[in-house]
Short mmCIF file of C-alpha atoms in Angstrom, two decimals:
data_model
loop_
_atom_site.label_atom_id
_atom_site.label_comp_id
_atom_site.label_asym_id
_atom_site.label_seq_id
_atom_site.Cartn_x
_atom_site.Cartn_y
_atom_site.Cartn_z
CA UNK Y 1 41.23 -20.48 -15.65
CA UNK Y 2 39.66 -19.45 -18.98
CA UNK Y 3 36.28 -20.81 -17.89
CA UNK Y 4 36.42 -18.77 -14.70
CA UNK Y 5 37.38 -15.58 -16.51
CA UNK Y 6 34.61 -16.02 -19.11
CA UNK Y 7 32.01 -16.67 -16.43
CA UNK Y 8 33.25 -13.66 -14.49
CA UNK Y 9 33.13 -11.44 -17.59
CA UNK Y 10 29.55 -12.57 -18.21
CA UNK Y 11 28.66 -11.72 -14.61
CA UNK Y 12 30.15 -8.22 -14.82
CA UNK Y 13 28.48 -7.40 -18.15
CA UNK Y 14 25.09 -8.80 -17.08
CA UNK Y 15 25.26 -6.97 -13.76
CA UNK Y 16 26.13 -3.68 -15.42
CA UNK Y 17 23.35 -3.98 -17.99
CA UNK Y 18 20.86 -4.89 -15.31
CA UNK Y 19 21.90 -1.96 -13.18
CA UNK Y 20 22.04 0.47 -16.09
CA UNK Y 21 18.57 -0.24 -17.36
CA UNK Y 22 16.89 -1.28 -14.12
CA UNK Y 23 13.95 -3.12 -15.65
CA UNK Y 24 15.49 -3.94 -19.02
CA UNK Y 25 14.36 -7.56 -18.70
CA UNK Y 26 10.75 -8.42 -18.03
CA UNK Y 27 11.62 -11.33 -15.80
CA UNK Y 28 12.77 -9.89 -12.46
CA UNK Y 29 14.11 -13.25 -11.27
CA UNK Y 30 16.32 -13.50 -14.33
CA UNK Y 31 17.53 -9.94 -13.82
CA UNK Y 32 18.61 -10.48 -10.22
CA UNK Y 33 19.27 -14.19 -9.75
CA UNK Y 34 21.12 -15.10 -12.93
CA UNK Y 35 24.00 -12.62 -12.47
CA UNK Y 36 24.37 -13.71 -8.83
CA UNK Y 37 24.55 -17.39 -9.77
CA UNK Y 38 27.07 -16.66 -12.51
CA UNK Y 39 29.14 -14.60 -10.07
CA UNK Y 40 29.28 -17.47 -7.58
CA UNK Y 41 30.22 -19.96 -10.31
CA UNK Y 42 32.89 -17.59 -11.65
CA UNK Y 43 34.40 -17.18 -8.18
CA UNK Y 44 34.61 -20.95 -7.65
CA UNK Y 45 36.12 -21.54 -11.10
CA UNK Y 46 38.74 -18.82 -10.62
CA UNK Y 47 39.90 -20.24 -7.29
CA UNK Y 48 39.82 -23.77 -8.70
CA UNK Y 49 42.27 -22.80 -11.45
CA UNK Y 50 44.16 -20.02 -9.68
CA UNK Y 51 46.86 -22.00 -7.90
CA UNK Y 52 47.98 -23.86 -11.00
CA UNK Y 53 47.89 -20.65 -13.02
CA UNK Y 54 50.09 -18.74 -10.55
CA UNK Y 55 52.51 -21.66 -10.29
CA UNK Y 56 52.88 -21.88 -14.08
CA UNK Y 57 53.47 -18.12 -14.42
CA UNK Y 58 56.10 -17.99 -11.67
CA UNK Y 59 57.81 -21.17 -12.91
CA UNK Y 60 58.31 -19.50 -16.27
CA UNK Y 61 60.40 -16.85 -14.48
CA UNK Y 62 63.22 -19.06 -13.21
CA UNK Y 63 65.03 -16.29 -11.34
CA UNK Y 64 61.96 -15.59 -9.22
CA UNK Y 65 60.90 -19.21 -8.80
CA UNK Y 66 64.34 -20.40 -7.62
CA UNK Y 67 65.06 -17.39 -5.40
CA UNK Y 68 65.21 -17.94 -1.62
CA UNK Y 69 62.22 -19.97 -0.44
CA UNK Y 70 59.84 -18.94 -3.25
CA UNK Y 71 59.60 -22.51 -4.55
CA UNK Y 72 58.56 -23.75 -1.10
CA UNK Y 73 56.00 -20.91 -0.65
CA UNK Y 74 54.39 -21.48 -4.05
CA UNK Y 75 54.15 -25.25 -3.54
CA UNK Y 76 52.54 -24.66 -0.16
CA UNK Y 77 50.03 -22.21 -1.66
CA UNK Y 78 49.28 -24.54 -4.54
CA UNK Y 79 48.44 -27.32 -2.11
CA UNK Y 80 46.34 -25.07 0.12
CA UNK Y 81 44.22 -23.46 -2.57
CA UNK Y 82 43.60 -26.77 -4.32
CA UNK Y 83 42.17 -28.25 -1.12
CA UNK Y 84 40.21 -25.14 -0.06
CA UNK Y 85 38.49 -24.00 -3.23
CA UNK Y 86 34.98 -23.86 -1.74
CA UNK Y 87 36.03 -22.26 1.52
CA UNK Y 88 38.13 -19.64 -0.29
CA UNK Y 89 35.17 -18.89 -2.57
CA UNK Y 90 32.84 -18.48 0.40
CA UNK Y 91 35.35 -16.23 2.18
CA UNK Y 92 35.75 -14.12 -0.97
CA UNK Y 93 31.98 -13.68 -1.29
CA UNK Y 94 31.68 -12.80 2.41
CA UNK Y 95 34.37 -10.13 2.02
CA UNK Y 96 32.55 -8.87 -1.07
CA UNK Y 97 29.36 -8.55 1.01
CA UNK Y 98 31.31 -6.73 3.72
CA UNK Y 99 32.77 -4.14 1.35
CA UNK Y 100 29.50 -3.59 -0.54
CA UNK Y 101 27.23 -3.44 2.50
CA UNK Y 102 29.46 -1.07 4.45
CA UNK Y 103 30.16 1.23 1.49
CA UNK Y 104 26.62 1.51 0.12
CA UNK Y 105 24.85 1.63 3.49
CA UNK Y 106 27.13 4.31 4.90
CA UNK Y 107 26.72 6.27 1.67
CA UNK Y 108 22.94 5.95 1.95
CA UNK Y 109 23.05 7.18 5.54
CA UNK Y 110 25.24 10.17 4.66
CA UNK Y 111 23.01 11.06 1.71
CA UNK Y 112 19.86 10.93 3.84
CA UNK Y 113 21.38 13.25 6.41
CA UNK Y 114 22.71 15.68 3.79
CA UNK Y 115 19.56 15.84 1.65
CA UNK Y 116 17.28 16.10 4.67
CA UNK Y 117 18.28 19.73 5.21
CA UNK Y 118 18.07 20.58 1.52
CA UNK Y 119 14.71 18.91 0.87
CA UNK Y 120 12.83 20.27 3.90
CA UNK Y 121 13.03 24.09 3.55
CA UNK Y 122 9.50 24.61 4.94
CA UNK Y 123 7.42 23.12 7.74
CA UNK Y 124 4.44 21.70 5.87
CA UNK Y 125 3.12 20.68 2.43
CA UNK Y 126 -0.58 19.88 2.11
CA UNK Y 127 -2.40 18.71 -1.00
CA UNK Y 128 -6.00 17.97 -1.92
CA UNK Y 129 -7.22 16.28 -5.09
CA UNK Y 130 -9.16 18.69 -7.31
CA UNK Y 131 -12.28 18.01 -9.37
CA UNK Y 132 -13.31 14.68 -7.91
CA UNK Y 133 -15.62 12.73 -10.26
CA UNK Y 134 -18.84 11.07 -9.20
CA UNK Y 135 -17.07 7.71 -9.08
CA UNK Y 136 -13.64 6.22 -9.55
CA UNK Y 137 -12.69 2.66 -10.50
CA UNK Y 138 -9.80 1.28 -8.46
CA UNK Y 139 -7.18 -1.11 -9.82
CA UNK Y 140 -8.91 -4.04 -8.14
CA UNK Y 141 -12.07 -3.30 -10.16
CA UNK Y 142 -14.13 -1.86 -7.29
CA UNK Y 143 -15.71 1.59 -7.52
CA UNK Y 144 -15.13 4.52 -5.19
CA UNK Y 145 -18.28 6.69 -5.02
CA UNK Y 146 -17.86 10.35 -4.06
CA UNK Y 147 -20.64 12.34 -2.42
CA UNK Y 148 -21.84 15.73 -3.60
CA UNK Y 149 -20.18 17.37 -0.59
CA UNK Y 150 -16.85 15.72 -1.38
CA UNK Y 151 -17.00 16.85 -5.00
CA UNK Y 152 -17.83 20.42 -4.00
CA UNK Y 153 -15.05 20.45 -1.41
CA UNK Y 154 -12.54 19.28 -4.05
CA UNK Y 155 -13.20 22.48 -5.99
CA UNK Y 156 -12.04 24.75 -3.16
CA UNK Y 157 -8.57 25.58 -1.90
CA UNK Y 158 -6.86 23.76 0.97
CA UNK Y 159 -7.02 26.84 3.19
CA UNK Y 160 -10.78 27.14 2.62
CA UNK Y 161 -11.25 23.53 3.69
CA UNK Y 162 -9.09 24.05 6.79
CA UNK Y 163 -10.92 27.25 7.83
CA UNK Y 164 -14.31 25.65 7.25
CA UNK Y 165 -13.32 22.87 9.65
CA UNK Y 166 -12.13 25.13 12.45
CA UNK Y 167 -8.41 25.59 11.74
CA UNK Y 168 -6.91 28.96 12.64
CA UNK Y 169 -4.81 30.07 9.65
CA UNK Y 170 -2.88 32.43 11.94
CA UNK Y 171 -0.97 29.34 13.05
CA UNK Y 172 0.74 29.39 9.65
CA UNK Y 173 2.99 31.95 7.96
CA UNK Y 174 4.66 32.29 4.55
CA UNK Y 175 1.57 30.63 3.08
CA UNK Y 176 1.63 29.86 -0.64
CA UNK Y 177 -1.33 28.27 -2.41
CA UNK Y 178 -1.34 27.07 -5.98
CA UNK Y 179 -2.80 24.49 -8.30
CA UNK Y 180 -1.20 21.80 -10.42
CA UNK Y 181 -2.84 21.03 -13.74
CA UNK Y 182 -2.89 18.20 -16.23
CA UNK Y 183 -3.68 17.93 -19.93
CA UNK Y 184 -5.35 14.59 -20.66
CA UNK Y 185 -3.46 14.21 -23.93
CA UNK Y 186 -0.10 15.19 -22.44
CA UNK Y 187 1.25 11.96 -20.93
CA UNK Y 188 4.76 10.63 -20.31
CA UNK Y 189 4.46 8.78 -23.60
CA UNK Y 190 3.49 11.95 -25.45
CA UNK Y 191 6.39 13.87 -23.93
CA UNK Y 192 8.95 11.24 -24.96
CA UNK Y 193 7.55 11.43 -28.51
CA UNK Y 194 10.00 9.97 -31.05
CA UNK Y 195 12.14 8.47 -28.27
CA UNK Y 196 9.26 6.48 -26.78
CA UNK Y 197 10.03 3.13 -28.42
CA UNK Y 198 13.68 3.26 -27.37
CA UNK Y 199 12.84 4.27 -23.81
CA UNK Y 200 10.09 1.63 -23.52
CA UNK Y 201 12.61 -1.05 -24.44
CA UNK Y 202 14.83 -0.05 -21.53
CA UNK Y 203 12.08 0.86 -19.05
CA UNK Y 204 8.96 -1.18 -19.88
CA UNK Y 205 7.51 -0.86 -16.35
CA UNK Y 206 7.12 2.93 -16.43
CA UNK Y 207 3.46 3.99 -16.68
CA UNK Y 208 3.61 5.96 -19.91
CA UNK Y 209 -0.11 6.78 -19.74
CA UNK Y 210 0.47 8.93 -16.63
CA UNK Y 211 -0.34 12.60 -17.27
CA UNK Y 212 2.35 15.25 -16.79
CA UNK Y 213 2.11 17.76 -13.94
CA UNK Y 214 1.79 21.36 -15.16
CA UNK Y 215 2.41 24.48 -13.04
CA UNK Y 216 2.31 28.18 -13.90
CA UNK Y 217 5.72 29.85 -13.84
CA UNK Y 218 4.70 32.57 -11.36
CA UNK Y 219 3.38 29.95 -8.91
CA UNK Y 220 6.61 28.02 -9.11
CA UNK Y 221 8.71 31.16 -8.63
CA UNK Y 222 6.82 31.88 -5.39
CA UNK Y 223 7.84 28.43 -4.15
CA UNK Y 224 11.40 28.84 -5.41
CA UNK Y 225 11.67 32.16 -3.55
CA UNK Y 226 10.50 30.51 -0.33
CA UNK Y 227 12.72 27.44 -0.83
CA UNK Y 228 15.75 29.49 -1.82
CA UNK Y 229 16.10 27.83 -5.24
CA UNK Y 230 16.46 29.27 -8.75
CA UNK Y 231 13.63 31.28 -10.32
CA UNK Y 232 12.93 31.25 -14.07
CA UNK Y 233 11.26 33.29 -16.81
CA UNK Y 234 9.29 32.14 -19.83
CA UNK Y 235 8.02 33.83 -22.98
CA UNK Y 236 4.39 33.38 -23.94
CA UNK Y 237 5.19 30.47 -26.30
CA UNK Y 238 7.79 28.65 -24.18
CA UNK Y 239 7.81 25.86 -21.60
CA UNK Y 240 10.49 24.25 -19.45
CA UNK Y 241 10.86 21.15 -17.28
CA UNK Y 242 12.14 20.96 -13.71
CA UNK Y 243 13.35 17.59 -12.46
CA UNK Y 244 15.76 16.39 -9.77
CA UNK Y 245 15.38 12.59 -9.97
CA UNK Y 246 18.54 11.59 -11.83
CA UNK Y 247 17.32 8.54 -13.74
CA UNK Y 248 14.26 10.38 -15.07
CA UNK Y 249 16.29 13.50 -15.77
CA UNK Y 250 18.50 11.45 -18.10
CA UNK Y 251 15.43 10.31 -20.05
CA UNK Y 252 13.94 13.79 -20.28
CA UNK Y 253 17.28 15.32 -21.29
CA UNK Y 254 17.51 12.72 -24.05
CA UNK Y 255 14.25 14.09 -25.48
CA UNK Y 256 14.94 17.78 -24.81
CA UNK Y 257 18.41 17.46 -26.31
CA UNK Y 258 16.86 17.36 -29.80
CA UNK Y 259 15.72 20.96 -29.28
CA UNK Y 260 12.42 20.52 -31.13
CA UNK Y 261 10.03 18.90 -28.65
CA UNK Y 262 6.75 20.81 -29.11
CA UNK Y 263 3.97 20.37 -26.53
CA UNK Y 264 0.32 21.27 -27.01
CA UNK Y 265 -1.29 22.61 -23.83
CA UNK Y 266 -4.69 24.29 -23.59
CA UNK Y 267 -5.07 24.34 -27.36
CA UNK Y 268 -1.75 26.14 -27.95
CA UNK Y 269 1.67 24.84 -28.98
CA UNK Y 270 4.70 25.62 -26.80
CA UNK Y 271 8.37 25.22 -27.66
CA UNK Y 272 11.03 24.24 -25.15
CA UNK Y 273 13.23 27.00 -23.69
CA UNK Y 274 16.07 24.76 -22.54
CA UNK Y 275 17.68 21.66 -24.04
CA UNK Y 276 17.75 20.02 -20.62
CA UNK Y 277 15.78 19.81 -17.39
CA UNK Y 278 16.48 22.42 -14.76
CA UNK Y 279 16.85 21.48 -11.13
CA UNK Y 280 13.78 22.11 -9.00
CA UNK Y 281 10.97 20.59 -6.95
CA UNK Y 282 7.72 21.48 -5.20
CA UNK Y 283 7.15 18.83 -2.54
CA UNK Y 284 9.34 18.48 0.54
CA UNK Y 285 10.74 14.98 0.86
CA UNK Y 286 13.60 12.87 2.19
CA UNK Y 287 15.42 12.90 -1.14
CA UNK Y 288 15.33 14.06 -4.76
CA UNK Y 289 12.24 12.33 -6.16
CA UNK Y 290 10.72 14.85 -8.59
CA UNK Y 291 10.36 12.97 -11.90
CA UNK Y 292 9.39 16.13 -13.76
CA UNK Y 293 7.07 19.14 -13.70
CA UNK Y 294 6.29 21.22 -16.79
CA UNK Y 295 6.33 24.99 -16.20
CA UNK Y 296 4.23 27.14 -18.53
CA UNK Y 297 3.60 30.91 -18.90
CA UNK Y 298 0.90 32.51 -16.77
CA UNK Y 299 -1.26 33.24 -19.82
CA UNK Y 300 -1.45 29.54 -20.70
CA UNK Y 301 -5.09 28.51 -21.08
CA UNK Y 302 -5.30 26.26 -18.02
CA UNK Y 303 -9.00 25.83 -17.29
CA UNK Y 304 -10.80 24.86 -14.08
CA UNK Y 305 -11.47 21.33 -15.29
CA UNK Y 306 -7.71 20.84 -15.83
CA UNK Y 307 -6.91 21.35 -12.15
CA UNK Y 308 -5.41 18.22 -10.65
CA UNK Y 309 -4.39 19.22 -7.11
CA UNK Y 310 -4.69 22.10 -4.69
CA UNK Y 311 -1.45 22.72 -2.81
CA UNK Y 312 -0.67 24.65 0.36
CA UNK Y 313 2.93 25.33 1.39
CA UNK Y 314 3.72 27.12 4.64
CA UNK Y 315 5.80 27.48 7.78
CA UNK Y 316 4.51 27.21 11.33
CA UNK Y 317 3.89 30.55 13.03
CA UNK Y 318 5.55 29.48 16.26
CA UNK Y 319 8.10 31.01 18.62
CA UNK Y 320 9.55 27.78 20.00
CA UNK Y 321 9.64 24.02 19.49
CA UNK Y 322 6.73 23.42 21.86
CA UNK Y 323 4.41 25.62 19.79
CA UNK Y 324 5.63 23.89 16.63
CA UNK Y 325 4.79 20.50 18.11
CA UNK Y 326 1.27 21.69 18.97
CA UNK Y 327 0.66 22.76 15.37
CA UNK Y 328 2.33 19.60 14.11
CA UNK Y 329 -0.13 17.49 16.10
CA UNK Y 330 -3.00 18.93 14.05
CA UNK Y 331 -1.41 17.71 10.82
CA UNK Y 332 -0.33 14.33 12.17
CA UNK Y 333 -2.10 11.00 11.57
CA UNK Y 334 -3.10 10.68 15.23
CA UNK Y 335 -6.77 10.51 16.19
CA UNK Y 336 -6.65 14.03 17.62
CA UNK Y 337 -5.23 15.53 14.42
CA UNK Y 338 -7.36 17.71 12.14
CA UNK Y 339 -6.25 15.80 9.03
CA UNK Y 340 -7.40 12.51 10.55
CA UNK Y 341 -10.78 14.01 11.50
CA UNK Y 342 -11.22 15.35 7.96
CA UNK Y 343 -10.38 11.92 6.57
CA UNK Y 344 -13.04 10.32 8.75
CA UNK Y 345 -15.59 12.76 7.34
CA UNK Y 346 -14.58 11.91 3.77
CA UNK Y 347 -12.32 14.89 3.08
CA UNK Y 348 -8.86 13.66 2.16
CA UNK Y 349 -5.95 16.07 2.58
CA UNK Y 350 -2.55 14.49 2.21
CA UNK Y 351 0.75 16.04 3.05
CA UNK Y 352 4.18 15.92 4.61
CA UNK Y 353 5.64 17.88 7.48
CA UNK Y 354 9.26 18.68 8.15
CA UNK Y 355 9.14 17.22 11.65
CA UNK Y 356 7.62 13.93 10.45
CA UNK Y 357 10.19 13.60 7.65
CA UNK Y 358 13.10 14.26 10.00
CA UNK Y 359 11.83 11.79 12.61
CA UNK Y 360 11.31 9.02 10.06
CA UNK Y 361 14.67 9.71 8.39
CA UNK Y 362 16.57 9.67 11.68
CA UNK Y 363 15.02 6.30 12.50
CA UNK Y 364 15.77 4.95 9.05
CA UNK Y 365 19.38 6.21 9.20
CA UNK Y 366 19.85 4.53 12.59
CA UNK Y 367 18.46 1.22 11.30
CA UNK Y 368 20.63 1.38 8.16
CA UNK Y 369 23.73 2.13 10.20
CA UNK Y 370 23.06 -0.70 12.65
CA UNK Y 371 22.36 -3.27 9.94
CA UNK Y 372 25.37 -2.16 7.87
CA UNK Y 373 27.80 -2.30 10.77
CA UNK Y 374 26.35 -5.51 12.19
CA UNK Y 375 26.28 -7.49 8.94
CA UNK Y 376 29.51 -6.00 7.65
CA UNK Y 377 31.47 -6.71 10.83
CA UNK Y 378 29.94 -10.21 11.19
CA UNK Y 379 30.93 -11.18 7.63
CA UNK Y 380 34.36 -9.62 8.07
CA UNK Y 381 35.13 -11.33 11.38
CA UNK Y 382 33.75 -14.66 10.16
CA UNK Y 383 35.87 -14.66 7.00
CA UNK Y 384 38.98 -13.49 8.87
CA UNK Y 385 38.51 -16.11 11.59
CA UNK Y 386 38.07 -18.93 9.06
CA UNK Y 387 41.24 -17.91 7.24
CA UNK Y 388 43.18 -17.64 10.52
CA UNK Y 389 42.04 -21.06 11.77
CA UNK Y 390 42.82 -22.73 8.45
CA UNK Y 391 46.29 -21.18 8.36
CA UNK Y 392 47.06 -22.13 11.97
CA UNK Y 393 45.91 -25.69 11.29
CA UNK Y 394 48.04 -25.84 8.15
CA UNK Y 395 51.07 -24.53 10.07
CA UNK Y 396 50.65 -27.23 12.70
CA UNK Y 397 50.24 -29.96 10.08
CA UNK Y 398 53.26 -28.72 8.10
CA UNK Y 399 55.59 -28.20 11.04
CA UNK Y 400 57.82 -31.02 9.83
CA UNK Y 401 58.37 -29.24 6.50
CA UNK Y 402 59.80 -26.20 8.25
CA UNK Y 403 62.08 -28.49 10.25
CA UNK Y 404 63.38 -29.85 6.94
CA UNK Y 405 64.05 -26.28 5.77
CA UNK Y 406 66.22 -25.73 8.81
CA UNK Y 407 68.11 -28.93 8.15
CA UNK Y 408 68.97 -27.89 4.59
CA UNK Y 409 70.44 -24.59 5.81
CA UNK Y 410 67.60 -22.04 6.01
CA UNK Y 411 67.94 -19.70 8.98
CA UNK Y 412 65.00 -18.47 11.07
CA UNK Y 413 64.86 -15.17 9.21
CA UNK Y 414 64.34 -16.90 5.86
CA UNK Y 415 61.76 -19.27 7.34
CA UNK Y 416 59.80 -16.44 8.96
CA UNK Y 417 59.91 -14.49 5.68
CA UNK Y 418 58.56 -17.52 3.81
CA UNK Y 419 55.80 -17.93 6.38
CA UNK Y 420 54.92 -14.24 6.15
CA UNK Y 421 54.67 -14.38 2.34
CA UNK Y 422 52.61 -17.53 2.46
CA UNK Y 423 50.07 -16.16 4.95
CA UNK Y 424 50.05 -12.75 3.21
CA UNK Y 425 49.18 -14.25 -0.18
CA UNK Y 426 46.64 -16.57 1.46
CA UNK Y 427 44.88 -13.56 3.01
CA UNK Y 428 45.21 -11.28 -0.03
CA UNK Y 429 43.81 -13.65 -2.69
CA UNK Y 430 40.16 -13.68 -1.52
CA UNK Y 431 40.33 -9.99 -0.58
CA UNK Y 432 41.68 -8.99 -4.00
CA UNK Y 433 38.92 -10.80 -5.87
CA UNK Y 434 36.33 -9.44 -3.42
CA UNK Y 435 37.48 -5.89 -4.20
CA UNK Y 436 37.02 -6.52 -7.93
CA UNK Y 437 33.56 -7.95 -7.20
CA UNK Y 438 32.73 -4.86 -5.16
CA UNK Y 439 33.53 -2.43 -7.96
CA UNK Y 440 30.59 -3.78 -9.94
CA UNK Y 441 28.43 -4.72 -6.95
CA UNK Y 442 28.55 -1.17 -5.57
CA UNK Y 443 27.73 0.30 -8.99
CA UNK Y 444 24.71 -1.99 -9.28
CA UNK Y 445 23.51 -1.18 -5.75
CA UNK Y 446 23.91 2.58 -6.30
CA UNK Y 447 21.84 2.45 -9.47
CA UNK Y 448 19.15 0.37 -7.77
CA UNK Y 449 19.00 2.97 -4.96
CA UNK Y 450 19.17 5.97 -7.24
CA UNK Y 451 17.46 8.93 -5.63
CA UNK Y 452 18.30 7.61 -2.16
CA UNK Y 453 22.08 7.19 -2.20
CA UNK Y 454 24.40 9.77 -3.74
CA UNK Y 455 27.59 8.94 -5.61
CA UNK Y 456 29.15 12.04 -4.04
CA UNK Y 457 28.89 10.42 -0.62
CA UNK Y 458 30.29 7.10 -1.83
CA UNK Y 459 34.03 7.90 -1.64
CA UNK Y 460 34.02 8.81 2.10
CA UNK Y 461 31.95 5.68 2.77
CA UNK Y 462 34.39 3.49 0.84
CA UNK Y 463 37.29 5.04 2.75
CA UNK Y 464 35.48 4.29 6.01
CA UNK Y 465 34.85 0.69 4.92
CA UNK Y 466 38.52 0.30 3.91
CA UNK Y 467 39.67 1.54 7.32
CA UNK Y 468 37.40 -0.97 9.11
CA UNK Y 469 38.59 -3.84 6.88
CA UNK Y 470 42.27 -2.92 7.25
CA UNK Y 471 41.96 -2.79 11.04
CA UNK Y 472 40.00 -6.04 11.51
CA UNK Y 473 41.45 -8.05 8.62
CA UNK Y 474 44.95 -6.75 9.32
CA UNK Y 475 44.66 -7.62 13.02
CA UNK Y 476 43.68 -11.21 12.15
CA UNK Y 477 46.54 -11.41 9.65
CA UNK Y 478 49.12 -10.27 12.22
CA UNK Y 479 47.69 -12.57 14.89
CA UNK Y 480 47.74 -15.49 12.44
CA UNK Y 481 51.35 -14.80 11.47
CA UNK Y 482 52.50 -14.53 15.10
CA UNK Y 483 50.58 -17.69 16.06
CA UNK Y 484 51.89 -19.66 13.08
CA UNK Y 485 55.44 -18.54 13.86
CA UNK Y 486 55.08 -19.88 17.38
CA UNK Y 487 53.64 -23.16 16.05
CA UNK Y 488 56.54 -23.88 13.69
CA UNK Y 489 59.22 -22.65 16.09
CA UNK Y 490 61.82 -25.31 16.79
CA UNK Y 491 61.67 -26.68 20.32
#
């Protein structure tokens, strides 16, 4: 029993550390596989030692052990569990998969549906890279050469590019155009400053050389006004950070919490206004994925060569869905779309539209729901059926023992109560351990899917999973009890 508990404790601790730090270990296989293997071993060891442990504990309480048919029930369970260690372990792990898959998947689906409305307040976001160089070296070592026309086009706004290529800007309304900037020296690593070594230890795979996005406060407030989110004010020597991606927000808040993180932008030093990130975003999306944007005063010396992207944010100027779809077609990736034609001519404008996001999210939610229900129900039915068949077989094989109980004076009520307890414990043991597994498994899965699944949506999903398990598992339990009672009934 001790070996099983120690292995299980190791599994829980390793799983929690892995989930908490994500990429804390450089070896991904060790991060994922080792805790799983230890969990399986722990489950087998616990079931291998469980029957003897329960028997010893109950035997120490003589009043309980010698009461009614408890001695008979415990001896029966001891014999069953000892001969079904592997099958009980497999059933436990299948129930664990059922609980985890149903809970996390349904939570993910609910989060996608909820955040879809929040994260798509406008119809379209378009962006174009600013200040293209003459050439760019890709990660594979090859060079991307940009023409003079492409470089010149990258120095104009998105609307100018669209108009030049025949797009009627009257098809859009609530148009906001702005630029994002970057300071070559201001990287993730520079922002984390004195906390960098500690953060690198926990998150070594983050690209700390990536430059921070910088936006003027007035430009952001225009977006916030259109999105219906909070607007902010800054003094001439202050900056602030907006972020809505939880795991990155924790890291940034760790730095900002010191209250003395000074940033140098455009040759001038700026002090932080807040000791934490404020909620906010620029790009429409399926979920909260903004890892951080630095907002600076309008008089910040952001020069032309610091421009990183040109952005255009707008709604469709349409009276009905049909007109919206016609405008949407121009921004789609189809051959007839304007964006695709621009791409073919070497002008790259990326973007997201509300319609495209909703369509992809609806499809993803449907797939997630189908897989969750299919796998969850399959595992649940399989584990329940195996338990039922084993119990019915045991009842048939042990029919003579119940006949002996009758001969020594036990009435049918006592025998049925003993059978009920025996089957109940037999069904509850793997389920109980599976629930404990799921507490840590769900936590790990939620951390791995941070930004996609919300903890707020987890409780309703768990309740839904519990209802499904109670109905299916409970139905098999009742059917098994009724069947076993018929098997042992005296002819």
